[in-house]
Tab-separated table of C-alpha atoms in Angstrom:
chain	number	residue	atom	x	y	z
A	57	UNK	CA	25.087	16.534	-5.559
A	58	UNK	CA	23.571	13.071	-6.056
A	59	UNK	CA	22.522	12.236	-9.583
A	60	UNK	CA	18.975	11.241	-10.470
A	61	UNK	CA	18.349	7.556	-11.126
A	62	UNK	CA	15.375	5.436	-12.067
A	63	UNK	CA	13.259	3.804	-9.355
A	64	UNK	CA	10.085	1.724	-9.232
A	65	UNK	CA	7.372	2.005	-6.586
A	66	UNK	CA	5.160	-1.079	-6.378
A	67	UNK	CA	1.548	-0.832	-5.269
A	68	UNK	CA	-1.770	-2.693	-5.114
A	69	UNK	CA	-4.065	-3.247	-8.088
A	70	UNK	CA	-6.175	-0.183	-8.843
A	71	UNK	CA	-3.975	2.299	-6.970
A	72	UNK	CA	-1.453	2.969	-9.752
A	73	UNK	CA	-2.986	6.341	-10.666
A	74	UNK	CA	-3.173	7.439	-7.029
A	75	UNK	CA	0.485	6.515	-6.486
A	76	UNK	CA	1.546	8.344	-9.663
A	77	UNK	CA	-0.223	11.478	-8.412
A	78	UNK	CA	1.468	11.143	-5.016
A	79	UNK	CA	4.868	10.878	-6.685
A	80	UNK	CA	4.262	13.957	-8.850
A	81	UNK	CA	3.155	15.946	-5.798
A	82	UNK	CA	6.351	14.913	-3.975
A	83	UNK	CA	8.463	16.116	-6.892
A	84	UNK	CA	9.302	12.919	-8.786
A	85	UNK	CA	10.408	13.204	-12.413
A	86	UNK	CA	9.470	11.067	-15.441
A	87	UNK	CA	6.530	9.348	-13.687
A	88	UNK	CA	5.098	6.385	-15.654
A	89	UNK	CA	2.320	4.001	-14.604
A	90	UNK	CA	2.438	0.231	-15.153
A	91	UNK	CA	0.502	-2.711	-13.671
A	92	UNK	CA	0.841	-2.567	-9.877
A	93	UNK	CA	3.828	-0.259	-10.191
A	94	UNK	CA	4.929	3.256	-11.108
A	95	UNK	CA	8.423	4.133	-12.342
A	96	UNK	CA	10.017	7.521	-11.701
A	97	UNK	CA	13.325	9.337	-11.373
A	98	UNK	CA	14.865	11.044	-8.365
A	99	UNK	CA	18.052	11.287	-6.317
A	100	UNK	CA	19.067	9.562	-3.084
A	101	UNK	CA	17.243	12.135	-0.965
A	102	UNK	CA	14.073	11.612	-2.970
A	103	UNK	CA	14.342	7.850	-2.419
A	104	UNK	CA	14.400	8.530	1.327
A	105	UNK	CA	11.456	10.921	0.975
A	106	UNK	CA	9.420	8.420	-1.072
A	107	UNK	CA	9.805	5.741	1.604
A	108	UNK	CA	8.815	8.072	4.426
A	109	UNK	CA	5.962	9.927	2.723
A	110	UNK	CA	4.224	7.761	0.110
A	111	UNK	CA	0.889	6.359	1.295
A	112	UNK	CA	0.085	3.935	-1.537
A	113	UNK	CA	3.528	2.424	-2.233
A	114	UNK	CA	4.287	-1.130	-1.096
A	115	UNK	CA	8.041	-0.822	-1.651
A	116	UNK	CA	10.585	1.372	-3.457
A	117	UNK	CA	13.007	-0.502	-5.713
A	118	UNK	CA	16.303	0.851	-7.100
A	119	UNK	CA	17.276	-1.020	-10.301
A	120	UNK	CA	21.019	-1.742	-10.616
A	121	UNK	CA	20.908	-3.858	-13.789
A	122	UNK	CA	18.476	-4.233	-16.693
A	123	UNK	CA	19.224	-6.599	-19.576
A	124	UNK	CA	17.760	-9.300	-21.819
A	125	UNK	CA	17.993	-12.952	-20.801
A	126	UNK	CA	16.575	-16.105	-22.367
A	127	UNK	CA	17.367	-18.908	-19.935
A	128	UNK	CA	18.737	-19.697	-16.470
A	129	UNK	CA	22.332	-19.616	-17.702
A	130	UNK	CA	21.799	-16.058	-18.973
A	131	UNK	CA	20.314	-15.157	-15.570
A	132	UNK	CA	23.343	-16.548	-13.723
A	133	UNK	CA	25.805	-14.770	-16.044
A	134	UNK	CA	23.965	-11.429	-15.825
A	135	UNK	CA	23.956	-11.464	-12.029
A	136	UNK	CA	27.642	-12.468	-11.953
A	137	UNK	CA	28.534	-9.342	-13.946
A	138	UNK	CA	27.245	-6.978	-11.249
A	139	UNK	CA	29.945	-5.504	-8.976
A	140	UNK	CA	28.352	-6.789	-5.817
A	141	UNK	CA	31.056	-5.392	-3.511
A	142	UNK	CA	29.524	-1.969	-4.226
A	143	UNK	CA	26.403	-3.090	-2.360
A	144	UNK	CA	27.351	-5.991	-0.078
A	145	UNK	CA	30.099	-6.750	2.430
A	146	UNK	CA	31.608	-10.255	2.472
A	147	UNK	CA	30.622	-10.442	6.157
A	148	UNK	CA	27.134	-9.066	5.420
A	149	UNK	CA	23.815	-10.781	4.807
A	150	UNK	CA	21.323	-10.695	1.952
A	151	UNK	CA	17.946	-12.048	0.859
A	152	UNK	CA	16.391	-12.390	-2.587
A	153	UNK	CA	12.784	-12.173	-3.764
A	154	UNK	CA	11.757	-12.946	-7.327
A	155	UNK	CA	8.786	-12.327	-9.616
A	156	UNK	CA	8.749	-14.198	-12.931
A	157	UNK	CA	6.397	-13.625	-15.858
A	158	UNK	CA	8.073	-15.258	-18.830
A	159	UNK	CA	7.500	-18.305	-21.030
A	160	UNK	CA	11.278	-18.769	-21.165
A	161	UNK	CA	11.293	-19.745	-17.489
A	162	UNK	CA	9.099	-22.686	-16.518
A	163	UNK	CA	10.589	-22.927	-13.014
A	164	UNK	CA	8.945	-21.150	-10.099
A	165	UNK	CA	10.110	-17.876	-8.583
A	166	UNK	CA	11.674	-19.686	-5.595
A	167	UNK	CA	14.035	-21.543	-7.937
A	168	UNK	CA	14.957	-18.244	-9.661
A	169	UNK	CA	15.760	-16.804	-6.224
A	170	UNK	CA	18.027	-19.768	-5.456
A	171	UNK	CA	19.776	-19.510	-8.829
A	172	UNK	CA	20.368	-15.788	-8.232
A	173	UNK	CA	21.644	-16.487	-4.720
A	174	UNK	CA	24.148	-19.004	-6.124
A	175	UNK	CA	25.405	-16.446	-8.650
A	176	UNK	CA	26.044	-13.846	-5.912
A	177	UNK	CA	27.646	-16.377	-3.563
A	178	UNK	CA	29.933	-17.673	-6.365
A	179	UNK	CA	30.883	-14.093	-7.302
A	180	UNK	CA	32.205	-13.431	-3.804
A	181	UNK	CA	33.747	-16.881	-3.390
A	182	UNK	CA	35.745	-16.580	-6.612
A	183	UNK	CA	36.861	-12.994	-5.919
A	184	UNK	CA	37.331	-12.945	-2.137
A	185	UNK	CA	37.356	-16.644	-1.101
A	186	UNK	CA	34.450	-15.951	1.249
A	187	UNK	CA	30.828	-14.968	0.771
A	188	UNK	CA	28.003	-13.136	2.545
A	189	UNK	CA	25.320	-15.263	4.167
A	190	UNK	CA	21.615	-15.439	3.450
A	191	UNK	CA	19.327	-14.034	6.148
A	192	UNK	CA	15.662	-14.141	5.179
A	193	UNK	CA	14.420	-12.243	8.240
A	194	UNK	CA	16.879	-9.400	8.789
A	195	UNK	CA	19.167	-9.073	5.752
A	196	UNK	CA	21.557	-6.146	5.329
A	197	UNK	CA	20.571	-5.988	1.665
A	198	UNK	CA	17.330	-7.183	0.109
A	199	UNK	CA	17.513	-7.914	-3.630
A	200	UNK	CA	14.540	-8.055	-5.995
A	201	UNK	CA	14.686	-10.087	-9.224
A	202	UNK	CA	12.004	-9.327	-11.823
A	203	UNK	CA	11.752	-11.221	-15.115
A	204	UNK	CA	9.181	-9.887	-17.574
A	205	UNK	CA	9.247	-11.815	-20.867
A	206	UNK	CA	12.941	-11.607	-21.857
A	207	UNK	CA	13.793	-8.615	-19.649
A	208	UNK	CA	15.634	-9.037	-16.353
A	209	UNK	CA	15.617	-6.248	-13.777
A	210	UNK	CA	17.817	-6.628	-10.695
A	211	UNK	CA	16.918	-4.103	-7.990
A	212	UNK	CA	17.828	-3.223	-4.450
A	213	UNK	CA	14.777	-3.025	-2.194
A	214	UNK	CA	15.155	0.278	-0.350
A	215	UNK	CA	12.130	-0.333	1.891
A	216	UNK	CA	12.775	-3.731	3.487
A	217	UNK	CA	9.500	-4.700	5.139
A	218	UNK	CA	6.463	-3.816	3.015
A	219	UNK	CA	5.562	-0.155	3.466
A	220	UNK	CA	2.060	-1.115	4.596
A	221	UNK	CA	3.715	-1.963	7.935
A	222	UNK	CA	3.528	1.584	9.221
A	223	UNK	CA	4.545	0.782	12.772
A	224	UNK	CA	1.369	1.920	14.555
A	225	UNK	CA	-0.826	-1.184	14.427
A	226	UNK	CA	-0.398	-3.585	17.329
A	227	UNK	CA	-3.984	-4.825	17.667
A	228	UNK	CA	-6.022	-6.281	14.797
A	229	UNK	CA	-9.389	-7.903	14.201
A	230	UNK	CA	-10.435	-10.936	12.164
A	231	UNK	CA	-9.722	-9.364	8.756
A	232	UNK	CA	-7.741	-6.140	9.064
A	233	UNK	CA	-7.525	-3.999	5.952
A	234	UNK	CA	-4.097	-3.323	4.497
A	235	UNK	CA	-2.852	0.179	5.380
A	236	UNK	CA	-1.856	0.904	1.765
A	237	UNK	CA	-5.330	-0.069	0.553
A	238	UNK	CA	-6.958	2.004	3.308
A	239	UNK	CA	-4.918	5.088	2.364
A	240	UNK	CA	-5.629	4.488	-1.324
A	241	UNK	CA	-9.385	4.402	-0.711
A	242	UNK	CA	-9.262	7.639	1.290
A	243	UNK	CA	-7.290	9.341	-1.489
A	244	UNK	CA	-9.622	7.942	-4.183
A	245	UNK	CA	-12.587	9.388	-2.265
A	246	UNK	CA	-11.103	12.880	-2.595
A	247	UNK	CA	-11.060	13.420	1.172
A	248	UNK	CA	-8.442	16.006	2.184
A	249	UNK	CA	-9.402	16.878	5.756
A	250	UNK	CA	-11.665	19.792	4.809
A	251	UNK	CA	-14.838	18.087	6.044
A	252	UNK	CA	-15.967	15.540	8.639
A	253	UNK	CA	-15.019	11.869	8.237
A	254	UNK	CA	-16.772	8.770	9.602
A	255	UNK	CA	-15.859	5.083	9.419
A	256	UNK	CA	-19.069	3.471	10.736
A	257	UNK	CA	-17.605	-0.071	10.965
A	258	UNK	CA	-14.077	0.846	11.950
A	259	UNK	CA	-12.683	-2.468	13.226
A	260	UNK	CA	-9.129	-1.883	14.430
A	261	UNK	CA	-9.115	1.696	13.116
A	262	UNK	CA	-6.824	1.491	10.090
A	263	UNK	CA	-9.000	3.616	7.763
A	264	UNK	CA	-9.436	6.246	10.501
A	265	UNK	CA	-5.695	6.487	11.095
A	266	UNK	CA	-4.859	6.767	7.389
A	267	UNK	CA	-7.571	9.441	6.985
A	268	UNK	CA	-6.205	11.428	9.937
A	269	UNK	CA	-2.661	11.285	8.549
A	270	UNK	CA	-3.951	12.559	5.188
A	271	UNK	CA	-6.022	15.306	6.846
A	272	UNK	CA	-2.988	16.534	8.818
A	273	UNK	CA	-0.380	15.855	6.108
A	274	UNK	CA	1.533	13.503	8.410
A	275	UNK	CA	4.047	11.316	6.513
A	276	UNK	CA	2.661	7.777	6.171
A	277	UNK	CA	5.725	5.978	7.531
A	278	UNK	CA	6.903	8.419	10.171
A	279	UNK	CA	6.380	5.696	12.813
A	280	UNK	CA	8.574	3.128	11.020
A	281	UNK	CA	11.557	1.888	13.003
A	282	UNK	CA	13.754	0.953	10.013
A	283	UNK	CA	14.049	1.209	6.239
A	284	UNK	CA	16.374	-1.117	4.328
A	285	UNK	CA	18.361	1.783	2.852
A	286	UNK	CA	19.598	2.636	6.372
A	287	UNK	CA	21.819	-0.460	6.134
A	288	UNK	CA	23.240	0.311	2.698
A	289	UNK	CA	26.920	1.129	2.232
A	290	UNK	CA	26.116	4.602	0.866
A	291	UNK	CA	23.542	5.531	3.531
A	292	UNK	CA	23.685	9.243	4.360
A	293	UNK	CA	22.237	9.667	7.849
A	294	UNK	CA	22.535	13.459	7.801
A	295	UNK	CA	20.608	13.654	4.519
A	296	UNK	CA	17.953	11.291	5.899
A	297	UNK	CA	17.300	13.520	8.918
A	298	UNK	CA	17.192	16.638	6.723
A	299	UNK	CA	14.519	14.963	4.536
A	300	UNK	CA	12.573	13.759	7.573
A	301	UNK	CA	12.653	17.210	9.181
A	302	UNK	CA	11.450	18.917	5.984
A	303	UNK	CA	8.454	16.559	5.834
A	304	UNK	CA	7.612	17.087	9.506
A	305	UNK	CA	7.552	20.861	8.966
A	306	UNK	CA	4.722	20.408	6.438
A	307	UNK	CA	2.340	18.836	8.973
A	308	UNK	CA	-0.839	20.883	9.380
A	309	UNK	CA	-3.840	20.634	11.729
A	310	UNK	CA	-7.306	19.699	10.486
A	311	UNK	CA	-10.149	20.960	12.664
A	312	UNK	CA	-12.895	18.696	11.311
A	313	UNK	CA	-14.150	15.628	13.131
A	314	UNK	CA	-12.822	12.123	12.369
A	315	UNK	CA	-14.987	9.470	14.022
A	316	UNK	CA	-15.112	5.690	14.099
A	317	UNK	CA	-17.971	3.440	15.236
A	318	UNK	CA	-18.059	-0.254	15.961
A	319	UNK	CA	-20.651	-2.411	17.684
A	320	UNK	CA	-17.991	-4.733	19.152
A	321	UNK	CA	-16.382	-3.439	22.378
A	322	UNK	CA	-13.219	-5.434	21.607
A	323	UNK	CA	-12.860	-3.705	18.228
A	324	UNK	CA	-13.315	-0.294	19.838
A	325	UNK	CA	-10.537	-1.046	22.345
A	326	UNK	CA	-8.184	-2.204	19.571
A	327	UNK	CA	-8.931	0.865	17.479
A	328	UNK	CA	-8.298	3.179	20.444
A	329	UNK	CA	-4.972	1.422	21.137
A	330	UNK	CA	-3.845	1.764	17.517
A	331	UNK	CA	-4.902	5.416	17.354
A	332	UNK	CA	-2.849	6.103	20.489
A	333	UNK	CA	0.148	4.235	19.006
A	334	UNK	CA	-0.097	6.505	15.956
A	335	UNK	CA	-0.191	9.583	18.260
A	336	UNK	CA	-3.491	10.639	16.681
A	337	UNK	CA	-5.884	10.449	19.638
A	338	UNK	CA	-6.388	14.248	19.599
A	339	UNK	CA	-7.778	13.976	16.044
A	340	UNK	CA	-9.788	10.724	16.137
A	341	UNK	CA	-12.740	9.711	18.290
A	342	UNK	CA	-13.718	6.023	18.467
A	343	UNK	CA	-17.136	5.115	19.859
A	344	UNK	CA	-19.031	1.950	20.806
A	345	UNK	CA	-21.970	2.459	18.420
A	346	UNK	CA	-24.007	0.149	16.198
A	347	UNK	CA	-24.092	1.946	12.835
A	348	UNK	CA	-27.624	0.716	12.154
A	349	UNK	CA	-28.839	2.636	15.224
A	350	UNK	CA	-26.851	5.783	14.420
A	351	UNK	CA	-27.564	9.024	12.627
A	352	UNK	CA	-25.584	12.004	11.372
A	353	UNK	CA	-24.851	14.271	14.317
A	354	UNK	CA	-22.305	16.597	12.729
A	355	UNK	CA	-23.000	19.650	10.596
A	356	UNK	CA	-21.750	20.160	7.088
A	357	UNK	CA	-20.379	17.851	4.423
A	358	UNK	CA	-19.267	14.459	5.643
A	359	UNK	CA	-17.289	11.655	4.016
A	360	UNK	CA	-18.363	8.171	5.150
A	361	UNK	CA	-15.906	5.438	4.170
A	362	UNK	CA	-15.916	1.854	5.363
A	363	UNK	CA	-15.038	-1.769	4.823
A	364	UNK	CA	-18.172	-3.739	5.797
A	365	UNK	CA	-18.097	-7.508	6.327
A	366	UNK	CA	-18.117	-9.670	3.199
A	367	UNK	CA	-19.679	-13.122	3.018
A	368	UNK	CA	-16.150	-14.564	2.900
A	369	UNK	CA	-15.307	-13.139	6.303
A	370	UNK	CA	-18.327	-13.410	8.549
A	371	UNK	CA	-21.402	-15.565	8.737
A	372	UNK	CA	-24.080	-12.986	7.905
A	373	UNK	CA	-27.198	-12.754	5.778
A	374	UNK	CA	-25.413	-10.564	3.244
A	375	UNK	CA	-28.508	-9.336	1.397
A	376	UNK	CA	-30.287	-8.265	4.574
A	377	UNK	CA	-27.097	-6.722	5.989
A	378	UNK	CA	-26.439	-4.622	2.884
A	379	UNK	CA	-30.082	-3.540	2.710
A	380	UNK	CA	-29.737	-2.210	6.258
A	381	UNK	CA	-26.594	-0.331	5.190
A	382	UNK	CA	-28.559	1.349	2.403
A	383	UNK	CA	-31.534	2.168	4.607
A	384	UNK	CA	-29.314	3.672	7.338
A	385	UNK	CA	-27.368	5.799	4.877
A	386	UNK	CA	-30.499	6.991	3.071
A	387	UNK	CA	-32.561	7.787	6.159
A	388	UNK	CA	-29.952	8.892	8.698
A	389	UNK	CA	-27.026	10.449	6.795
A	390	UNK	CA	-28.312	13.133	4.393
A	391	UNK	CA	-25.770	15.585	3.057
A	392	UNK	CA	-22.999	12.999	3.040
A	393	UNK	CA	-20.892	11.097	0.549
A	394	UNK	CA	-20.532	7.394	1.336
A	395	UNK	CA	-17.908	4.974	0.014
A	396	UNK	CA	-17.633	1.280	0.745
A	397	UNK	CA	-15.528	-1.619	-0.513
A	398	UNK	CA	-16.864	-5.151	-0.935
A	399	UNK	CA	-16.234	-8.350	-2.851
A	400	UNK	CA	-19.924	-9.293	-2.583
A	401	UNK	CA	-21.271	-7.593	-5.712
A	402	UNK	CA	-24.578	-9.484	-5.496
A	403	UNK	CA	-25.247	-8.201	-1.976
A	404	UNK	CA	-24.255	-4.713	-3.124
A	405	UNK	CA	-27.445	-4.560	-5.228
A	406	UNK	CA	-29.461	-4.831	-1.999
A	407	UNK	CA	-28.139	-1.448	-0.797
A	408	UNK	CA	-30.882	0.142	-2.893
A	409	UNK	CA	-28.951	3.332	-3.689
A	410	UNK	CA	-27.525	4.357	-7.013
A	411	UNK	CA	-23.747	4.361	-7.220
A	412	UNK	CA	-22.170	7.473	-8.725
A	413	UNK	CA	-18.791	5.776	-9.078
A	414	UNK	CA	-17.458	2.200	-9.113
A	415	UNK	CA	-13.747	1.390	-8.956
A	416	UNK	CA	-12.176	-2.073	-9.262
A	417	UNK	CA	-9.742	-2.858	-6.418
A	418	UNK	CA	-8.339	-5.926	-4.707
A	419	UNK	CA	-8.459	-6.625	-0.982
A	420	UNK	CA	-5.901	-9.372	-0.457
A	421	UNK	CA	-6.895	-11.945	-3.107
A	422	UNK	CA	-10.506	-10.791	-3.399
A	423	UNK	CA	-11.736	-8.867	-6.453
A	424	UNK	CA	-13.674	-5.928	-5.032
A	425	UNK	CA	-15.720	-2.903	-5.991
A	426	UNK	CA	-15.141	0.410	-4.251
A	427	UNK	CA	-18.400	2.302	-4.700
A	428	UNK	CA	-19.644	5.825	-4.057
A	429	UNK	CA	-23.116	6.993	-3.004
A	430	UNK	CA	-24.172	10.638	-3.009
A	431	UNK	CA	-26.674	11.061	-0.169
A	432	UNK	CA	-28.895	14.064	-0.793
A	433	UNK	CA	-31.366	15.717	1.539
A	434	UNK	CA	-34.685	13.855	1.153
A	435	UNK	CA	-35.129	10.681	-0.843
A	436	UNK	CA	-34.396	9.910	-4.471
A	437	UNK	CA	-36.046	7.315	-6.597
A	438	UNK	CA	-34.024	4.112	-6.691
A	439	UNK	CA	-32.436	3.059	-9.958
A	440	UNK	CA	-30.535	-0.150	-10.517
A	441	UNK	CA	-26.813	0.650	-10.286
A	442	UNK	CA	-25.073	0.620	-13.634
A	443	UNK	CA	-22.308	-1.917	-13.949
A	444	UNK	CA	-18.921	-0.294	-14.480
A	445	UNK	CA	-18.094	-1.660	-17.898
A	446	UNK	CA	-14.821	0.268	-17.960
A	447	UNK	CA	-13.475	-1.388	-14.838
A	448	UNK	CA	-10.351	-3.395	-15.503
A	449	UNK	CA	-10.369	-6.850	-14.041
A	450	UNK	CA	-7.406	-7.636	-11.792
A	451	UNK	CA	-4.731	-9.859	-13.300
A	452	UNK	CA	-3.039	-12.594	-11.324
A	453	UNK	CA	-0.860	-11.524	-8.432
A	454	UNK	CA	2.610	-10.321	-9.334
A	455	UNK	CA	4.087	-11.582	-6.110
A	456	UNK	CA	3.624	-8.480	-3.959
A	457	UNK	CA	2.003	-9.052	-0.561
A	458	UNK	CA	-1.526	-7.682	-0.601
A	459	UNK	CA	-2.623	-7.764	3.022
A	460	UNK	CA	-0.469	-9.314	5.656
A	461	UNK	CA	-0.173	-8.558	9.321
């Protein structure tokens, strides 16, 4: 039986708690939150399961060395002491990514990557008189170097491409939302598939697809063509298919409606194409509808969740646009819970509805608020939304991609 080992799942700012909960529900041990990451313990099979099933992880890293270093010479020596033949063939290929947050290292992360690459190449050259090559696009092994103050962590990246690349999205709009962020927002909203779901400005359909996968308990990355661990020397294909099959057996069927609207015919066509690629067209309906001319036409509780345009993205009168959002929600969608994400906190005040929750998130490099409105039957007197004084402000990027197509 494989032994448990420590792993780290990276994520986007604000989703650490959601990811930790996902890991616990999957069966991870010793789950601990950090900034944009969650550490945990599990065996090889759990590493496979985490890559296939986690919705809010960007990548799953397997540390192979942790030690203290104080300069570039220490870095070189530490990497040279790893038995790289356990992970890499001399005829194989590798790539290195680095994140550095230390006063001891004034050079940039690219230089640290090069220094680490030299250490690995020299290791093989001295021991075997030949060395593996670097391949930045399709490496056999992807290595992650993380320096935090005086601590070096060398990890193998078990995911390869960022896990937000689910494999279903072929068509996108001007500013597609990251799949990990979309799934995180759906999970933060508390939606489980036990009520109706509407994205009234659905764009290319990412939020709809993530919601449908949550509602039906479909593994997030079941459409992925390849994970990096499939190219590792210790890859166990039989174990991988056992894990995959066990996850597929847990798929259920939600019988509530999941609907997307968009006023742009081109967006509707892209959303329909992506929904079909994800094999979810029996669960999701996408319609050419202007939200501002719509009303609630389904019975029962409904979750409304969307990513409206921000001033940074489209040339709109933001205040007027957000006022129309508020008016439409208030007048046409009673008995619903609405969530939206925006970086335009000034325009948000024009919605004219009181927020019952405000969560700090990041969409790419933009600091955003993810806000909740409880829409009761009838009208309620407007009160100025309280500012979320407890919200943590995002720190600078730690090098993880936030939203890339």
